[in-house]
């Protein structure tokens, strides 16, 4: 069994979303996570706050405001899951609700000792 | 992997309704001129709920959780805010003291106060300084938690128009210094009329299709009823006229499920499966109508509710008490001599008296030339009088006047019926 990281980008524009849409998105997301937990493949996950971010850079530890990317390129959250291989990890990602909102999932294997 | 049915579904529209409540409470605290700040705090709160609950368990009392977060955000905002003068005058003094800041905010989030805040917000949104169509948009935005694109969909217009409408009125609120109060004494009946009118329009927008997408429309009906219900819980606004309006809404809403077939086509009253009428709502309608008729006041809402009640209790279209309905429409027409009332009166006369009488009345109505239902009704009477050619002519005019897909389908069927028998 390997661990894979799902990095989520894009999706629903939270600043413009209506309460109804937020609730719907939350319910979809929760259902998906619960499903993964039930199957025993879910390790952990968090959503990331979009504002109040910084990038610290170089030997001088230069501090920059937020990631200077388009909002749809910002990582909005991540989860870690268990899978046999990349193919299975891709399969697991397919029901992710982010696809209903025009977002994407980057799938990366966690390097282990 | 098959997505199973959710066991985590929150109450329908929890976010939407809580958004409306929290915006009302926070605006009362911060002053209506800070409506936008209140809305931002609420959006932030819902976002936080969404982020936290998505991965973890949903708290046992989600509303209390939301209130706690919103309160904290409001308190943070108040601490950062140096100029308390810009806040609601009745609270600015209390909020200057760190000692009572928290308890003041807490008190406003008590159940009774939340209800009261929504009531105040209703009167503010329906302030006479704001145009009628904007009143409805503003009500939907602040009290019902709909965003501009949802409102635009409901009114078959674009988001930009709705945004402009809302923005203009936020300005007006500031300029006119509209406050969040429930009017009292002599001012109350007139201001209440304005609120009821807005809720009536809101309900009708939901009930009478003017747009192809029907889902959101049922929501509008529910929202109108929810707000009308709040009015009945407050001593000052729980008047006979309020109960009459709520009664009318209950009767109309009881038929929502029977109005569309599986394909979303509209089924006329005559052909509706009456077993699909939702009896609990009919019972509520009757109860509110009884309360409404305890005093001698007779408003248009009373008459409309009485008409709706006669339809609701009739076992079939034929067995409906058309004579009484016609009489009620006559009274209503005296109260509100509007072409739309004349139209309904004429239709009732077709069953209370005869088709020819109805046709004569219909052809005399002025001012509904662009209303598809007017032409449909005339077509209908011609059809029943066996004049298919004239029927077809009027159906075709009607077809050109409606944007609703369901209505269009209904009319196309009627037109082909005229052709089939010719």
PDB file of N, CA, C and O in Angstrom, chain A residues 8 14-23 26 29-39 42 45-47 78-79 92 95, chain B residues 1-4 6-8 10-16 19 43 46-47 49-51 53-58 145-147 150:
ATOM      1  N   UNK A   8      -5.949  19.807  -4.409  1.00  0.00           N
ATOM      2  CA  UNK A   8      -7.130  20.328  -5.108  1.00  0.00           C
ATOM      3  C   UNK A   8      -6.923  21.770  -5.532  1.00  0.00           C
ATOM      4  O   UNK A   8      -6.525  22.618  -4.731  1.00  0.00           O
ATOM      5  N   UNK A  14     -15.705  30.591  -3.940  1.00  0.00           N
ATOM      6  CA  UNK A  14     -16.370  30.748  -2.640  1.00  0.00           C
ATOM      7  C   UNK A  14     -16.802  32.182  -2.346  1.00  0.00           C
ATOM      8  O   UNK A  14     -17.725  32.405  -1.591  1.00  0.00           O
ATOM      9  N   UNK A  15     -16.088  33.137  -2.927  1.00  0.00           N
ATOM     10  CA  UNK A  15     -16.435  34.518  -2.607  1.00  0.00           C
ATOM     11  C   UNK A  15     -17.770  34.895  -3.242  1.00  0.00           C
ATOM     12  O   UNK A  15     -18.472  35.763  -2.754  1.00  0.00           O
ATOM     13  N   UNK A  16     -18.108  34.221  -4.347  1.00  0.00           N
ATOM     14  CA  UNK A  16     -19.362  34.567  -5.028  1.00  0.00           C
ATOM     15  C   UNK A  16     -20.472  33.562  -4.770  1.00  0.00           C
ATOM     16  O   UNK A  16     -21.622  33.814  -5.095  1.00  0.00           O
ATOM     17  N   UNK A  17     -20.106  32.421  -4.218  1.00  0.00           N
ATOM     18  CA  UNK A  17     -21.098  31.361  -4.048  1.00  0.00           C
ATOM     19  C   UNK A  17     -22.200  31.780  -3.080  1.00  0.00           C
ATOM     20  O   UNK A  17     -21.954  32.498  -2.110  1.00  0.00           O
ATOM     21  N   UNK A  18     -23.407  31.322  -3.344  1.00  0.00           N
ATOM     22  CA  UNK A  18     -24.523  31.622  -2.451  1.00  0.00           C
ATOM     23  C   UNK A  18     -24.491  30.623  -1.303  1.00  0.00           C
ATOM     24  O   UNK A  18     -23.881  29.558  -1.409  1.00  0.00           O
ATOM     25  N   UNK A  19     -25.167  30.943  -0.186  1.00  0.00           N
ATOM     26  CA  UNK A  19     -25.232  30.006   0.926  1.00  0.00           C
ATOM     27  C   UNK A  19     -25.695  28.618   0.470  1.00  0.00           C
ATOM     28  O   UNK A  19     -25.163  27.597   0.911  1.00  0.00           O
ATOM     29  N   UNK A  20     -26.693  28.622  -0.411  1.00  0.00           N
ATOM     30  CA  UNK A  20     -27.214  27.342  -0.903  1.00  0.00           C
ATOM     31  C   UNK A  20     -26.118  26.534  -1.609  1.00  0.00           C
ATOM     32  O   UNK A  20     -25.978  25.336  -1.394  1.00  0.00           O
ATOM     33  N   UNK A  21     -25.355  27.221  -2.455  1.00  0.00           N
ATOM     34  CA  UNK A  21     -24.283  26.534  -3.180  1.00  0.00           C
ATOM     35  C   UNK A  21     -23.202  26.041  -2.221  1.00  0.00           C
ATOM     36  O   UNK A  21     -22.643  24.970  -2.411  1.00  0.00           O
ATOM     37  N   UNK A  22     -22.901  26.853  -1.212  1.00  0.00           N
ATOM     38  CA  UNK A  22     -21.893  26.443  -0.229  1.00  0.00           C
ATOM     39  C   UNK A  22     -22.332  25.189   0.502  1.00  0.00           C
ATOM     40  O   UNK A  22     -21.558  24.260   0.703  1.00  0.00           O
ATOM     41  N   UNK A  23     -23.597  25.189   0.891  1.00  0.00           N
ATOM     42  CA  UNK A  23     -24.105  24.022   1.620  1.00  0.00           C
ATOM     43  C   UNK A  23     -24.049  22.782   0.735  1.00  0.00           C
ATOM     44  O   UNK A  23     -23.667  21.697   1.174  1.00  0.00           O
ATOM     45  N   UNK A  26     -20.517  21.648   0.356  1.00  0.00           N
ATOM     46  CA  UNK A  26     -20.069  21.029   1.598  1.00  0.00           C
ATOM     47  C   UNK A  26     -20.608  19.608   1.698  1.00  0.00           C
ATOM     48  O   UNK A  26     -19.870  18.674   2.031  1.00  0.00           O
ATOM     49  N   UNK A  29     -18.847  17.270  -0.724  1.00  0.00           N
ATOM     50  CA  UNK A  29     -17.493  17.009  -0.284  1.00  0.00           C
ATOM     51  C   UNK A  29     -17.480  16.017   0.871  1.00  0.00           C
ATOM     52  O   UNK A  29     -16.734  15.064   0.907  1.00  0.00           O
ATOM     53  N   UNK A  30     -18.370  16.275   1.797  1.00  0.00           N
ATOM     54  CA  UNK A  30     -18.456  15.442   2.995  1.00  0.00           C
ATOM     55  C   UNK A  30     -18.830  14.011   2.630  1.00  0.00           C
ATOM     56  O   UNK A  30     -18.251  13.059   3.157  1.00  0.00           O
ATOM     57  N   UNK A  31     -19.777  13.883   1.734  1.00  0.00           N
ATOM     58  CA  UNK A  31     -20.190  12.541   1.310  1.00  0.00           C
ATOM     59  C   UNK A  31     -19.021  11.772   0.722  1.00  0.00           C
ATOM     60  O   UNK A  31     -18.847  10.586   0.970  1.00  0.00           O
ATOM     61  N   UNK A  32     -18.255  12.485  -0.074  1.00  0.00           N
ATOM     62  CA  UNK A  32     -17.125  11.833  -0.728  1.00  0.00           C
ATOM     63  C   UNK A  32     -16.093  11.392   0.296  1.00  0.00           C
ATOM     64  O   UNK A  32     -15.638  10.246   0.291  1.00  0.00           O
ATOM     65  N   UNK A  33     -15.747  12.284   1.221  1.00  0.00           N
ATOM     66  CA  UNK A  33     -14.767  11.965   2.258  1.00  0.00           C
ATOM     67  C   UNK A  33     -15.270  10.799   3.118  1.00  0.00           C
ATOM     68  O   UNK A  33     -14.518   9.875   3.431  1.00  0.00           O
ATOM     69  N   UNK A  34     -16.556  10.827   3.456  1.00  0.00           N
ATOM     70  CA  UNK A  34     -17.121   9.744   4.268  1.00  0.00           C
ATOM     71  C   UNK A  34     -17.016   8.408   3.545  1.00  0.00           C
ATOM     72  O   UNK A  34     -16.754   7.367   4.143  1.00  0.00           O
ATOM     73  N   UNK A  35     -17.261   8.483   2.244  1.00  0.00           N
ATOM     74  CA  UNK A  35     -17.171   7.278   1.425  1.00  0.00           C
ATOM     75  C   UNK A  35     -15.753   6.699   1.468  1.00  0.00           C
ATOM     76  O   UNK A  35     -15.553   5.506   1.630  1.00  0.00           O
ATOM     77  N   UNK A  36     -14.762   7.585   1.361  1.00  0.00           N
ATOM     78  CA  UNK A  36     -13.368   7.151   1.405  1.00  0.00           C
ATOM     79  C   UNK A  36     -13.033   6.556   2.772  1.00  0.00           C
ATOM     80  O   UNK A  36     -12.318   5.564   2.876  1.00  0.00           O
ATOM     81  N   UNK A  37     -13.580   7.181   3.805  1.00  0.00           N
ATOM     82  CA  UNK A  37     -13.325   6.676   5.160  1.00  0.00           C
ATOM     83  C   UNK A  37     -13.903   5.280   5.302  1.00  0.00           C
ATOM     84  O   UNK A  37     -13.292   4.391   5.868  1.00  0.00           O
ATOM     85  N   UNK A  38     -15.109   5.103   4.765  1.00  0.00           N
ATOM     86  CA  UNK A  38     -15.790   3.816   4.857  1.00  0.00           C
ATOM     87  C   UNK A  38     -14.982   2.723   4.159  1.00  0.00           C
ATOM     88  O   UNK A  38     -14.943   1.587   4.596  1.00  0.00           O
ATOM     89  N   UNK A  39     -14.367   3.101   3.066  1.00  0.00           N
ATOM     90  CA  UNK A  39     -13.581   2.113   2.324  1.00  0.00           C
ATOM     91  C   UNK A  39     -12.199   1.910   2.937  1.00  0.00           C
ATOM     92  O   UNK A  39     -11.417   1.092   2.445  1.00  0.00           O
ATOM     93  N   UNK A  42      -8.922   6.510   3.422  1.00  0.00           N
ATOM     94  CA  UNK A  42      -8.682   7.909   3.777  1.00  0.00           C
ATOM     95  C   UNK A  42      -7.684   8.020   4.930  1.00  0.00           C
ATOM     96  O   UNK A  42      -7.831   7.344   5.942  1.00  0.00           O
ATOM     97  N   UNK A  45      -6.896  14.991   5.829  1.00  0.00           N
ATOM     98  CA  UNK A  45      -7.099  16.041   4.847  1.00  0.00           C
ATOM     99  C   UNK A  45      -7.469  17.341   5.511  1.00  0.00           C
ATOM    100  O   UNK A  45      -7.928  17.358   6.660  1.00  0.00           O
ATOM    101  N   UNK A  46      -7.223  18.432   4.810  1.00  0.00           N
ATOM    102  CA  UNK A  46      -7.590  19.752   5.322  1.00  0.00           C
ATOM    103  C   UNK A  46      -7.916  20.630   4.136  1.00  0.00           C
ATOM    104  O   UNK A  46      -7.426  20.443   3.038  1.00  0.00           O
ATOM    105  N   UNK A  47      -8.731  21.640   4.418  1.00  0.00           N
ATOM    106  CA  UNK A  47      -8.926  22.665   3.413  1.00  0.00           C
ATOM    107  C   UNK A  47      -8.017  23.826   3.798  1.00  0.00           C
ATOM    108  O   UNK A  47      -7.760  24.052   4.976  1.00  0.00           O
ATOM    109  N   UNK A  78      -6.111  19.625   0.514  1.00  0.00           N
ATOM    110  CA  UNK A  78      -5.447  18.369   0.166  1.00  0.00           C
ATOM    111  C   UNK A  78      -6.048  17.244   0.985  1.00  0.00           C
ATOM    112  O   UNK A  78      -6.619  17.481   2.058  1.00  0.00           O
ATOM    113  N   UNK A  79      -5.917  16.031   0.473  1.00  0.00           N
ATOM    114  CA  UNK A  79      -6.165  14.872   1.329  1.00  0.00           C
ATOM    115  C   UNK A  79      -5.101  13.830   1.028  1.00  0.00           C
ATOM    116  O   UNK A  79      -4.453  13.867  -0.027  1.00  0.00           O
ATOM    117  N   UNK A  92      -9.825   6.368  -7.472  1.00  0.00           N
ATOM    118  CA  UNK A  92     -10.410   6.919  -6.239  1.00  0.00           C
ATOM    119  C   UNK A  92     -10.775   8.400  -6.411  1.00  0.00           C
ATOM    120  O   UNK A  92     -11.781   8.872  -5.890  1.00  0.00           O
ATOM    121  N   UNK A  95     -14.564  10.308  -8.214  1.00  0.00           N
ATOM    122  CA  UNK A  95     -15.835  10.789  -7.675  1.00  0.00           C
ATOM    123  C   UNK A  95     -15.690  12.095  -6.897  1.00  0.00           C
ATOM    124  O   UNK A  95     -16.630  12.540  -6.243  1.00  0.00           O
TER     125      UNK A  95
ATOM    126  N   UNK B   1     -16.256   3.232  -7.650  1.00  0.00           N
ATOM    127  CA  UNK B   1     -16.850   3.551  -6.346  1.00  0.00           C
ATOM    128  C   UNK B   1     -18.204   4.259  -6.543  1.00  0.00           C
ATOM    129  O   UNK B   1     -18.314   5.221  -7.270  1.00  0.00           O
ATOM    130  N   UNK B   2     -19.197   3.726  -5.926  1.00  0.00           N
ATOM    131  CA  UNK B   2     -20.531   4.319  -6.060  1.00  0.00           C
ATOM    132  C   UNK B   2     -20.804   5.241  -4.872  1.00  0.00           C
ATOM    133  O   UNK B   2     -20.673   4.835  -3.726  1.00  0.00           O
ATOM    134  N   UNK B   3     -21.148   6.457  -5.184  1.00  0.00           N
ATOM    135  CA  UNK B   3     -21.443   7.394  -4.103  1.00  0.00           C
ATOM    136  C   UNK B   3     -22.754   6.989  -3.433  1.00  0.00           C
ATOM    137  O   UNK B   3     -23.777   6.871  -4.084  1.00  0.00           O
ATOM    138  N   UNK B   4     -22.706   6.741  -2.154  1.00  0.00           N
ATOM    139  CA  UNK B   4     -23.932   6.334  -1.469  1.00  0.00           C
ATOM    140  C   UNK B   4     -24.719   7.574  -1.064  1.00  0.00           C
ATOM    141  O   UNK B   4     -24.227   8.689  -1.109  1.00  0.00           O
ATOM    142  N   UNK B   6     -26.338  10.354   1.110  1.00  0.00           N
ATOM    143  CA  UNK B   6     -25.729  11.033   2.241  1.00  0.00           C
ATOM    144  C   UNK B   6     -26.509  10.824   3.530  1.00  0.00           C
ATOM    145  O   UNK B   6     -27.719  10.898   3.560  1.00  0.00           O
ATOM    146  N   UNK B   7     -25.774  10.553   4.586  1.00  0.00           N
ATOM    147  CA  UNK B   7     -26.416  10.547   5.891  1.00  0.00           C
ATOM    148  C   UNK B   7     -26.119  11.881   6.576  1.00  0.00           C
ATOM    149  O   UNK B   7     -26.539  12.133   7.678  1.00  0.00           O
ATOM    150  N   UNK B   8     -25.383  12.712   5.858  1.00  0.00           N
ATOM    151  CA  UNK B   8     -24.927  13.958   6.478  1.00  0.00           C
ATOM    152  C   UNK B   8     -25.663  15.166   5.942  1.00  0.00           C
ATOM    153  O   UNK B   8     -25.199  16.271   6.066  1.00  0.00           O
ATOM    154  N   UNK B  10     -27.759  18.182   5.777  1.00  0.00           N
ATOM    155  CA  UNK B  10     -28.292  19.112   6.756  1.00  0.00           C
ATOM    156  C   UNK B  10     -29.734  19.405   6.376  1.00  0.00           C
ATOM    157  O   UNK B  10     -30.171  19.081   5.287  1.00  0.00           O
ATOM    158  N   UNK B  11     -30.431  20.029   7.290  1.00  0.00           N
ATOM    159  CA  UNK B  11     -31.771  20.475   6.979  1.00  0.00           C
ATOM    160  C   UNK B  11     -31.733  21.238   5.663  1.00  0.00           C
ATOM    161  O   UNK B  11     -30.794  21.975   5.413  1.00  0.00           O
ATOM    162  N   UNK B  12     -32.742  21.047   4.856  1.00  0.00           N
ATOM    163  CA  UNK B  12     -32.810  21.798   3.605  1.00  0.00           C
ATOM    164  C   UNK B  12     -32.624  23.284   3.857  1.00  0.00           C
ATOM    165  O   UNK B  12     -33.225  23.833   4.764  1.00  0.00           O
ATOM    166  N   UNK B  13     -31.811  23.869   3.046  1.00  0.00           N
ATOM    167  CA  UNK B  13     -31.638  25.323   3.076  1.00  0.00           C
ATOM    168  C   UNK B  13     -31.129  25.863   4.405  1.00  0.00           C
ATOM    169  O   UNK B  13     -31.365  27.018   4.725  1.00  0.00           O
ATOM    170  N   UNK B  14     -30.424  25.052   5.201  1.00  0.00           N
ATOM    171  CA  UNK B  14     -29.924  25.553   6.488  1.00  0.00           C
ATOM    172  C   UNK B  14     -29.048  26.793   6.288  1.00  0.00           C
ATOM    173  O   UNK B  14     -29.253  27.820   6.925  1.00  0.00           O
ATOM    174  N   UNK B  15     -28.083  26.702   5.380  1.00  0.00           N
ATOM    175  CA  UNK B  15     -27.171  27.823   5.154  1.00  0.00           C
ATOM    176  C   UNK B  15     -27.941  29.058   4.704  1.00  0.00           C
ATOM    177  O   UNK B  15     -27.707  30.159   5.167  1.00  0.00           O
ATOM    178  N   UNK B  16     -28.860  28.819   3.778  1.00  0.00           N
ATOM    179  CA  UNK B  16     -29.630  29.941   3.234  1.00  0.00           C
ATOM    180  C   UNK B  16     -30.414  30.649   4.335  1.00  0.00           C
ATOM    181  O   UNK B  16     -30.380  31.867   4.456  1.00  0.00           O
ATOM    182  N   UNK B  19     -28.156  32.242   6.914  1.00  0.00           N
ATOM    183  CA  UNK B  19     -27.542  33.450   6.353  1.00  0.00           C
ATOM    184  C   UNK B  19     -28.489  34.628   6.540  1.00  0.00           C
ATOM    185  O   UNK B  19     -28.087  35.706   6.991  1.00  0.00           O
ATOM    186  N   UNK B  43     -20.786  35.501   5.085  1.00  0.00           N
ATOM    187  CA  UNK B  43     -20.158  34.680   4.035  1.00  0.00           C
ATOM    188  C   UNK B  43     -18.923  33.957   4.596  1.00  0.00           C
ATOM    189  O   UNK B  43     -18.727  32.770   4.370  1.00  0.00           O
ATOM    190  N   UNK B  46     -19.988  31.072   6.840  1.00  0.00           N
ATOM    191  CA  UNK B  46     -20.440  29.890   6.105  1.00  0.00           C
ATOM    192  C   UNK B  46     -19.257  29.166   5.467  1.00  0.00           C
ATOM    193  O   UNK B  46     -19.217  27.939   5.410  1.00  0.00           O
ATOM    194  N   UNK B  47     -18.291  29.967   5.004  1.00  0.00           N
ATOM    195  CA  UNK B  47     -17.084  29.378   4.418  1.00  0.00           C
ATOM    196  C   UNK B  47     -16.333  28.543   5.437  1.00  0.00           C
ATOM    197  O   UNK B  47     -15.844  27.461   5.159  1.00  0.00           O
ATOM    198  N   UNK B  49     -17.582  27.157   8.073  1.00  0.00           N
ATOM    199  CA  UNK B  49     -18.365  25.950   8.342  1.00  0.00           C
ATOM    200  C   UNK B  49     -18.100  24.917   7.258  1.00  0.00           C
ATOM    201  O   UNK B  49     -17.850  23.745   7.532  1.00  0.00           O
ATOM    202  N   UNK B  50     -18.113  25.389   6.031  1.00  0.00           N
ATOM    203  CA  UNK B  50     -17.912  24.489   4.921  1.00  0.00           C
ATOM    204  C   UNK B  50     -16.556  23.809   5.011  1.00  0.00           C
ATOM    205  O   UNK B  50     -16.450  22.590   4.859  1.00  0.00           O
ATOM    206  N   UNK B  51     -15.516  24.608   5.280  1.00  0.00           N
ATOM    207  CA  UNK B  51     -14.163  24.039   5.351  1.00  0.00           C
ATOM    208  C   UNK B  51     -14.041  23.049   6.487  1.00  0.00           C
ATOM    209  O   UNK B  51     -13.451  21.992   6.341  1.00  0.00           O
ATOM    210  N   UNK B  53     -16.504  21.455   8.276  1.00  0.00           N
ATOM    211  CA  UNK B  53     -17.426  20.324   8.303  1.00  0.00           C
ATOM    212  C   UNK B  53     -17.158  19.317   7.188  1.00  0.00           C
ATOM    213  O   UNK B  53     -17.522  18.153   7.314  1.00  0.00           O
ATOM    214  N   UNK B  54     -16.552  19.791   6.119  1.00  0.00           N
ATOM    215  CA  UNK B  54     -16.322  18.880   4.995  1.00  0.00           C
ATOM    216  C   UNK B  54     -15.513  17.669   5.412  1.00  0.00           C
ATOM    217  O   UNK B  54     -15.754  16.564   4.977  1.00  0.00           O
ATOM    218  N   UNK B  55     -14.497  17.887   6.253  1.00  0.00           N
ATOM    219  CA  UNK B  55     -13.597  16.802   6.618  1.00  0.00           C
ATOM    220  C   UNK B  55     -13.918  16.197   7.974  1.00  0.00           C
ATOM    221  O   UNK B  55     -13.430  15.147   8.324  1.00  0.00           O
ATOM    222  N   UNK B  56     -14.658  16.908   8.786  1.00  0.00           N
ATOM    223  CA  UNK B  56     -14.921  16.435  10.143  1.00  0.00           C
ATOM    224  C   UNK B  56     -16.409  16.202  10.333  1.00  0.00           C
ATOM    225  O   UNK B  56     -17.184  16.334   9.399  1.00  0.00           O
ATOM    226  N   UNK B  57     -16.791  15.889  11.553  1.00  0.00           N
ATOM    227  CA  UNK B  57     -18.215  15.700  11.779  1.00  0.00           C
ATOM    228  C   UNK B  57     -18.923  17.047  11.859  1.00  0.00           C
ATOM    229  O   UNK B  57     -18.347  18.046  12.297  1.00  0.00           O
ATOM    230  N   UNK B  58     -20.155  17.026  11.453  1.00  0.00           N
ATOM    231  CA  UNK B  58     -20.964  18.244  11.548  1.00  0.00           C
ATOM    232  C   UNK B  58     -21.446  18.346  12.991  1.00  0.00           C
ATOM    233  O   UNK B  58     -21.906  17.351  13.558  1.00  0.00           O
ATOM    234  N   UNK B 145     -31.059  34.909   1.796  1.00  0.00           N
ATOM    235  CA  UNK B 145     -29.744  34.372   1.472  1.00  0.00           C
ATOM    236  C   UNK B 145     -29.549  33.964   0.024  1.00  0.00           C
ATOM    237  O   UNK B 145     -28.704  33.129  -0.268  1.00  0.00           O
ATOM    238  N   UNK B 146     -30.330  34.532  -0.899  1.00  0.00           N
ATOM    239  CA  UNK B 146     -30.076  34.231  -2.309  1.00  0.00           C
ATOM    240  C   UNK B 146     -28.998  35.175  -2.825  1.00  0.00           C
ATOM    241  O   UNK B 146     -28.946  36.339  -2.416  1.00  0.00           O
ATOM    242  N   UNK B 147     -28.149  34.712  -3.722  1.00  0.00           N
ATOM    243  CA  UNK B 147     -27.173  35.637  -4.286  1.00  0.00           C
ATOM    244  C   UNK B 147     -27.704  36.204  -5.603  1.00  0.00           C
ATOM    245  O   UNK B 147     -28.761  35.798  -6.085  1.00  0.00           O
ATOM    246  N   UNK B 150     -28.805  33.851  -8.358  1.00  0.00           N
ATOM    247  CA  UNK B 150     -30.052  33.115  -8.076  1.00  0.00           C
ATOM    248  C   UNK B 150     -31.268  34.022  -8.217  1.00  0.00           C
ATOM    249  O   UNK B 150     -32.307  33.614  -8.734  1.00  0.00           O
TER     250      UNK B 150
END
